[in-house]
GROMACS .gro file of C-alpha atoms in nm:
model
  270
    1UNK     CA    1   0.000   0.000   0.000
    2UNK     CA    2   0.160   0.317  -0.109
    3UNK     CA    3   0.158   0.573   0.213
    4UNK     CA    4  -0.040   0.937   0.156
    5UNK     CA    5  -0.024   1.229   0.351
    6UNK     CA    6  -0.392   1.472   0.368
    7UNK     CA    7  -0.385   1.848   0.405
    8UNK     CA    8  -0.669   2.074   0.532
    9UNK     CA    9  -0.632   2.443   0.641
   10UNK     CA   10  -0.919   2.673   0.794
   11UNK     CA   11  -0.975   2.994   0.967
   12UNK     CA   12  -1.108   3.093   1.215
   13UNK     CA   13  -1.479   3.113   1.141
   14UNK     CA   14  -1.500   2.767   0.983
   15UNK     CA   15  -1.466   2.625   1.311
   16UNK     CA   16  -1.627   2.438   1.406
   17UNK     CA   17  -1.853   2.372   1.118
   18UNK     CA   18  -1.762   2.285   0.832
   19UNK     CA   19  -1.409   2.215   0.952
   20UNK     CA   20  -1.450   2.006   1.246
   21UNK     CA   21  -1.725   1.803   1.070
   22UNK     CA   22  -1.431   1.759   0.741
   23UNK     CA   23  -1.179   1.659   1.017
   24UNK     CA   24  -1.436   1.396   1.187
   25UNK     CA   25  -1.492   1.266   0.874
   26UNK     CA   26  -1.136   1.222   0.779
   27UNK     CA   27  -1.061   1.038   1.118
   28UNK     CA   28  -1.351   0.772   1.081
   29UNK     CA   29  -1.366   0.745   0.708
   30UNK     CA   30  -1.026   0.770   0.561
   31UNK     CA   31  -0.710   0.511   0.627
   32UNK     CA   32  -0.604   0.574   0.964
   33UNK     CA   33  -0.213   0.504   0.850
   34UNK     CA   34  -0.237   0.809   0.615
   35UNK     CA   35  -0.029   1.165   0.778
   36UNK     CA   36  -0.262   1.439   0.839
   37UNK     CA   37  -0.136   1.755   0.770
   38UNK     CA   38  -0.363   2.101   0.964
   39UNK     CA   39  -0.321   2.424   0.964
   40UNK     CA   40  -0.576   2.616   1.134
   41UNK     CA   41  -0.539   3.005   1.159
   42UNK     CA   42  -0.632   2.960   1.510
   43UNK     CA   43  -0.447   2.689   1.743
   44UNK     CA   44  -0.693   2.594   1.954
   45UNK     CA   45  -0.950   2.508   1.718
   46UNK     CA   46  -0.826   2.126   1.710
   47UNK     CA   47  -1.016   1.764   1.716
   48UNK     CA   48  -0.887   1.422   1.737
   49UNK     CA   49  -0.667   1.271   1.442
   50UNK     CA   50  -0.483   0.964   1.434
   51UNK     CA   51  -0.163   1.054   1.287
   52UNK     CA   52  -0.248   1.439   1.263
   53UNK     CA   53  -0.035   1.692   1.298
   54UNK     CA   54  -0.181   2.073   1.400
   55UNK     CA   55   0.058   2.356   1.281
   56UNK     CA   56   0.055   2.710   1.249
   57UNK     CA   57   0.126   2.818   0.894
   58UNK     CA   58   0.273   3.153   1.008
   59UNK     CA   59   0.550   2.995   1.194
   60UNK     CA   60   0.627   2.713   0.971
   61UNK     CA   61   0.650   2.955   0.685
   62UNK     CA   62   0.758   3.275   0.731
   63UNK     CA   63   0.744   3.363   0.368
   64UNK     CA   64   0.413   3.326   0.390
   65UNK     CA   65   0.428   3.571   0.696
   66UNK     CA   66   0.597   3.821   0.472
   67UNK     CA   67   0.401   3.781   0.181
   68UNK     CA   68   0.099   3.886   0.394
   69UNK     CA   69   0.300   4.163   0.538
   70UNK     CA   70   0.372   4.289   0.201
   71UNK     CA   71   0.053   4.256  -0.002
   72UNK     CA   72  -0.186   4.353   0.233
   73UNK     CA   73  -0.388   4.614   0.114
   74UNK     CA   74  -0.248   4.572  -0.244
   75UNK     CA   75  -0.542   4.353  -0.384
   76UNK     CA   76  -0.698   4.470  -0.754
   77UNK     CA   77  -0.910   4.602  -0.641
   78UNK     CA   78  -0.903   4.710  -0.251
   79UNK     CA   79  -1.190   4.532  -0.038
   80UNK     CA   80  -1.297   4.318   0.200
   81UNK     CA   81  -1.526   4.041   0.217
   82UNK     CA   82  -1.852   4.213   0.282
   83UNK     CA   83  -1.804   4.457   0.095
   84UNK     CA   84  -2.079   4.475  -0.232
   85UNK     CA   85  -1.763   4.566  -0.421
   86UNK     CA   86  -1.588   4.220  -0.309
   87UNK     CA   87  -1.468   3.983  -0.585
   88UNK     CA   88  -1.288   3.666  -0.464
   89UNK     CA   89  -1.125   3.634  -0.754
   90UNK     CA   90  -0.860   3.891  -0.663
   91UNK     CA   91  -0.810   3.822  -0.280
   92UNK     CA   92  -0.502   3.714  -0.286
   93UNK     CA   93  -0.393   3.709   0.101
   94UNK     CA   94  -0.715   3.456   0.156
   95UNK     CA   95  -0.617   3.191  -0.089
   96UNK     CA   96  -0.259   3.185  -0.058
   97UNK     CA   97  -0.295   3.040   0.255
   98UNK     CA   98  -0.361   2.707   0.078
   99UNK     CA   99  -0.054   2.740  -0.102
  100UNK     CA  100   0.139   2.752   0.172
  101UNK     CA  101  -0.031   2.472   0.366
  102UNK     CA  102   0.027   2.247   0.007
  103UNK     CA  103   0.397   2.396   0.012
  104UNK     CA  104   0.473   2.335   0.366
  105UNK     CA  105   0.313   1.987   0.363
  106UNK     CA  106   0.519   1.864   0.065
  107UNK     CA  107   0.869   1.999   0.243
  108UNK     CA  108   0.751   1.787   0.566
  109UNK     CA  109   0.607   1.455   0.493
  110UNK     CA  110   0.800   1.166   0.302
  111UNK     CA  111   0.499   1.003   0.194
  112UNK     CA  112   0.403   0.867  -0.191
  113UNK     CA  113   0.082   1.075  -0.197
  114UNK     CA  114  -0.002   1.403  -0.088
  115UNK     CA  115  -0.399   1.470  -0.121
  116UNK     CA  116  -0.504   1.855  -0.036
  117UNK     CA  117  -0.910   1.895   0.047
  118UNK     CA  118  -1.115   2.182   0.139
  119UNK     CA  119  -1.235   2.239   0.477
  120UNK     CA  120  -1.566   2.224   0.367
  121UNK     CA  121  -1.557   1.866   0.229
  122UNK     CA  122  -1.741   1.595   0.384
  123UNK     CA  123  -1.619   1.191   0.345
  124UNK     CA  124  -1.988   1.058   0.403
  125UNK     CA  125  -1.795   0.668   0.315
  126UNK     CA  126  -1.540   0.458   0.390
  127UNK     CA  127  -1.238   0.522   0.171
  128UNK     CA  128  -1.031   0.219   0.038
  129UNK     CA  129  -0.631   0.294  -0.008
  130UNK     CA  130  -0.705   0.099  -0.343
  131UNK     CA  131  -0.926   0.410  -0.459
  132UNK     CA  132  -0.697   0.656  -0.323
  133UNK     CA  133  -0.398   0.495  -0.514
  134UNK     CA  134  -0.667   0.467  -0.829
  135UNK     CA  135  -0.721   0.835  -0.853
  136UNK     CA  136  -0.347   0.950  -0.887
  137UNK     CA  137  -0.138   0.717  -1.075
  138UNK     CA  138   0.152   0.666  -1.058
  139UNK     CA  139   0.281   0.823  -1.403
  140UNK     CA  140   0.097   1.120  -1.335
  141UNK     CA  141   0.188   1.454  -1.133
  142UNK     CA  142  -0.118   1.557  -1.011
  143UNK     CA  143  -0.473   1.508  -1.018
  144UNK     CA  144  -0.755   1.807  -1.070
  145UNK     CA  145  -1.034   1.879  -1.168
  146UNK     CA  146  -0.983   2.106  -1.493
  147UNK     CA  147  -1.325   2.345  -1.590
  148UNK     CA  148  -1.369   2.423  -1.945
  149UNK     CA  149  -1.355   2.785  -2.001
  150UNK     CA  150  -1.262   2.832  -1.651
  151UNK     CA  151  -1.003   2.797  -1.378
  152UNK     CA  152  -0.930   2.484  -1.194
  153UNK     CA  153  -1.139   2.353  -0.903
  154UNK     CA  154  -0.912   2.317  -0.616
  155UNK     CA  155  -1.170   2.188  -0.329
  156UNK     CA  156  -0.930   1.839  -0.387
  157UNK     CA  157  -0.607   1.809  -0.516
  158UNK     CA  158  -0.353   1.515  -0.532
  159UNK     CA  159  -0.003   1.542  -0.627
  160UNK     CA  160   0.241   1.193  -0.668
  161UNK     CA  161   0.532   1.313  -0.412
  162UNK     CA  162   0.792   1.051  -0.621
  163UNK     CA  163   0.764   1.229  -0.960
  164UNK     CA  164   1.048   1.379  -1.112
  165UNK     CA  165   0.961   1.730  -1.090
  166UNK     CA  166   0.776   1.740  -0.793
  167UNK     CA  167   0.991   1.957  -0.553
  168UNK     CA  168   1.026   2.195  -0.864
  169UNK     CA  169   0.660   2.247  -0.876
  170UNK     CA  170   0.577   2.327  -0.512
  171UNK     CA  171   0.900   2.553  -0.590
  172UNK     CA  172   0.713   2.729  -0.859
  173UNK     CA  173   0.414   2.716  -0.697
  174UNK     CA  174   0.531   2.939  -0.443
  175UNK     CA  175   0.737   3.237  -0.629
  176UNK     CA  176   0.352   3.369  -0.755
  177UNK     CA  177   0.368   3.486  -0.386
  178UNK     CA  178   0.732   3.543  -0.255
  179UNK     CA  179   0.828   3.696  -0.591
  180UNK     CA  180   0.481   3.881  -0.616
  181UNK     CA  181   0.419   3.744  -0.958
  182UNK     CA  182   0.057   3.707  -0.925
  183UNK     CA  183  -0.009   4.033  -1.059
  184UNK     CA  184   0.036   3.939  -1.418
  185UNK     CA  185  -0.231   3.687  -1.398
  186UNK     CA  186  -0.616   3.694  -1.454
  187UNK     CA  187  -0.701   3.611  -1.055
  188UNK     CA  188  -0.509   3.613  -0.797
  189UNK     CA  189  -0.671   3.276  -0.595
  190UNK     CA  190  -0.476   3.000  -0.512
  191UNK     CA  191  -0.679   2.825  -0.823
  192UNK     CA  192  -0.530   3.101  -1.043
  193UNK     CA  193  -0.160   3.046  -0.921
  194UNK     CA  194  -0.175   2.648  -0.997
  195UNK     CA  195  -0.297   2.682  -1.328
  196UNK     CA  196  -0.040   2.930  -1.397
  197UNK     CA  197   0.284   2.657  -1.248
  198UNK     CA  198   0.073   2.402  -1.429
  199UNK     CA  199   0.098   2.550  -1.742
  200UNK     CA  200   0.437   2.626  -1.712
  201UNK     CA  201   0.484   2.247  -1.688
  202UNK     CA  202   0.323   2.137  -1.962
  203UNK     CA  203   0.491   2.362  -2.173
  204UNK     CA  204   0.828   2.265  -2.002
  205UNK     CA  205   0.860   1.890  -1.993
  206UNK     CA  206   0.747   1.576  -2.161
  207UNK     CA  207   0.699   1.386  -1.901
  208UNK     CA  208   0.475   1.604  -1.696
  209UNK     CA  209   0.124   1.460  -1.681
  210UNK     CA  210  -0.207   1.498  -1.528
  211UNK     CA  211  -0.515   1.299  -1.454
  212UNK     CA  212  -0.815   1.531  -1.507
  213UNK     CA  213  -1.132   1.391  -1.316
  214UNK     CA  214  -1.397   1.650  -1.495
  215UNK     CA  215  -1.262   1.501  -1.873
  216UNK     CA  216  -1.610   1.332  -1.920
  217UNK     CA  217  -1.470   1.034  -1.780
  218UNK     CA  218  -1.748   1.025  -1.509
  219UNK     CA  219  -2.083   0.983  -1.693
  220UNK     CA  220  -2.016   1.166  -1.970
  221UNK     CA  221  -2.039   1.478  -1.692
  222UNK     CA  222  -1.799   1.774  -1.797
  223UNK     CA  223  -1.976   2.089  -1.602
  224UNK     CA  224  -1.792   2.412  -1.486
  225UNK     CA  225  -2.048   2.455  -1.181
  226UNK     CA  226  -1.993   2.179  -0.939
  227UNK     CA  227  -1.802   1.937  -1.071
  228UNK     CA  228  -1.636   1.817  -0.754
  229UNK     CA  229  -1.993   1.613  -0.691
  230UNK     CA  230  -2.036   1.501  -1.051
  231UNK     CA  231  -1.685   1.304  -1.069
  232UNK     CA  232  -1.581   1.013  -0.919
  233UNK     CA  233  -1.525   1.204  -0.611
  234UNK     CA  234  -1.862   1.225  -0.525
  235UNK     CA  235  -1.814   0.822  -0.410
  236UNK     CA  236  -1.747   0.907  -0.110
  237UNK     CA  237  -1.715   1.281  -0.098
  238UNK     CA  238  -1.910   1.540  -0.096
  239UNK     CA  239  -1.800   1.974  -0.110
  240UNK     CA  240  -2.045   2.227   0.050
  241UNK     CA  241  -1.849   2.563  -0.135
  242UNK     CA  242  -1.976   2.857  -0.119
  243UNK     CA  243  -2.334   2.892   0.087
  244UNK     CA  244  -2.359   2.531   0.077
  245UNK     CA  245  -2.172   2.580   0.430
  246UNK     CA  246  -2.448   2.690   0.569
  247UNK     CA  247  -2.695   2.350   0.519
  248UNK     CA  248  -2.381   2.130   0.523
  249UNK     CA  249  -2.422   1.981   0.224
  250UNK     CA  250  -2.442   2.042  -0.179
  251UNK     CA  251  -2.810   2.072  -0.305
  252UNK     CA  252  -3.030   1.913  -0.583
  253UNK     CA  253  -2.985   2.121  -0.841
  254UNK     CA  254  -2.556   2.041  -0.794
  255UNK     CA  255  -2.604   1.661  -0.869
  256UNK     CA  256  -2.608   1.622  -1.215
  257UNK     CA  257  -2.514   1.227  -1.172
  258UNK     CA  258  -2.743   0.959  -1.120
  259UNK     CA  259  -2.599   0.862  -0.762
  260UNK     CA  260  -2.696   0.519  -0.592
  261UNK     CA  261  -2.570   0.650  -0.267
  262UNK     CA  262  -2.820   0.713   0.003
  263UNK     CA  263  -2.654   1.013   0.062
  264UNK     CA  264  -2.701   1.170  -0.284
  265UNK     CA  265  -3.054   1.011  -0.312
  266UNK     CA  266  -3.137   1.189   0.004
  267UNK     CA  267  -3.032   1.522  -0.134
  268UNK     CA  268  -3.183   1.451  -0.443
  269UNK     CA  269  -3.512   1.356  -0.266
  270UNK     CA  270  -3.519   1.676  -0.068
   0.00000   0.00000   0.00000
């Protein structure tokens, strides 16, 4: 069984829902041998996890702590969440935090696998290692979910720690922040950033590959909107983005697949 490491970072007001419900779910639902990886922006806001490591992202990387130092304020254009002006698109300081949680993670653990999922995901079943190992193989970099027309979803994210090139990526990854490069892209989220280093990749090297999961492998299902819940994530996963957070799960109108699971038949039931 090849070993896999799971990241999850949060602030403060996801706690404790959705992040305490993710973490449960990750403790009773996922292989207890796999390395858990949290970084939540406040220390005490910690559960139970077998194997689980809580850290605080502004110690273990201060260039994260002076990238914040730097930028704040900067963002195209000036607001705050709240604000009717507000675009997520361009808040740069909120999303790099999962950067740095992906970067710092990588540096750490010695594992084959590194998996990164939102704090608002929920494992509603048991996860076999033999799926896990499945859905990033082995000749691949990194698994995504790619949207046409649109940046990448990044509520899950897997990246094969024994490639060639993967301490070069995270590498990459990172100088959109500590070299303040992320002002020549589109967006400035963390979704922005990996498309950019992914890009650069492809162009780069032969032997980079990826394993899209939104490709129309998955019923023929190849949507922009939701597609975390139409792929073969949705097994045993499910993502409440956005105001989903607030009912704890995704609704009808997300599921576009024709799920067996109780748990999506119950959604799709009402």
């Amino acid at each position: 069984m090849k070993s896999c490491a799971i990241v999850v970072t949060y602030p403060e007001r996801y706690w404790p829902n959705p992040a305490k419900k993710c973490l449960d779910s990750i403790e009773g639902r996922w292989p207890k041998s796999y390395k858990k990886f949290v970084y939540p922006d406040n220390m005490n806001n910690q559960t139970t996890l077998t194997n689980g490591q809580f850290l605080k992202l502004y110690d273990e990387q201060p260039e994260w702590a002076n990238f914040r130092k730097r930028n704040i304020g900067k963002r195209k254009p000036i607001m705050t969440e709240g604000d009717p002006t507000y675009n997520y698109e361009y808040d740069v300081i909120k999303f790099s935090a999962k950067v740095f949680a992906m970067c710092d993670a990588a540096e750490k653990c010695d594992t084959d696998m590194l998996y990164y999922l939102d704090s608002d995901t929920y494992t509603f079943d048991n996860v076999p290692s033999t799926w896990v190992e499945h859905i990033m193989p082995e000749e691949h970099f990194i698994t995504i979910l790619g949207r046409p027309k649109k940046f990448t979803e990044t509520g899950f994210l897997s990246f094969n720690l024994r490639h060639p090139h993967t301490k070069e990526f995270f590498t990459e990854w990172k100088k959109w922040y500590t070299e303040d490069k992320y002002w020549d892209l589109d967006g400035y989220t963390d979704c922005h950033t990996l498309d950019g280093t992914r890009k650069m990749f492809i162009n780069k090297y032969d032997n980079y590959k990826e394993n899209d999961l939104n490709d129309g492998r998955w019923g023929g299902f190849k949507g922009g909107k939701h597609p975390f819940v139409n792929s073969e994530l949705g097994t045993y996963m499910d993502h409440t983005k956005g105001d989903r957070k607030h009912i704890g799960r995704s609704l009808a109108d997300d599921v576009k697949y024709n799920w067996d699971h109780p748990y999506w038949k119950e959604i799709k039931n009402g």
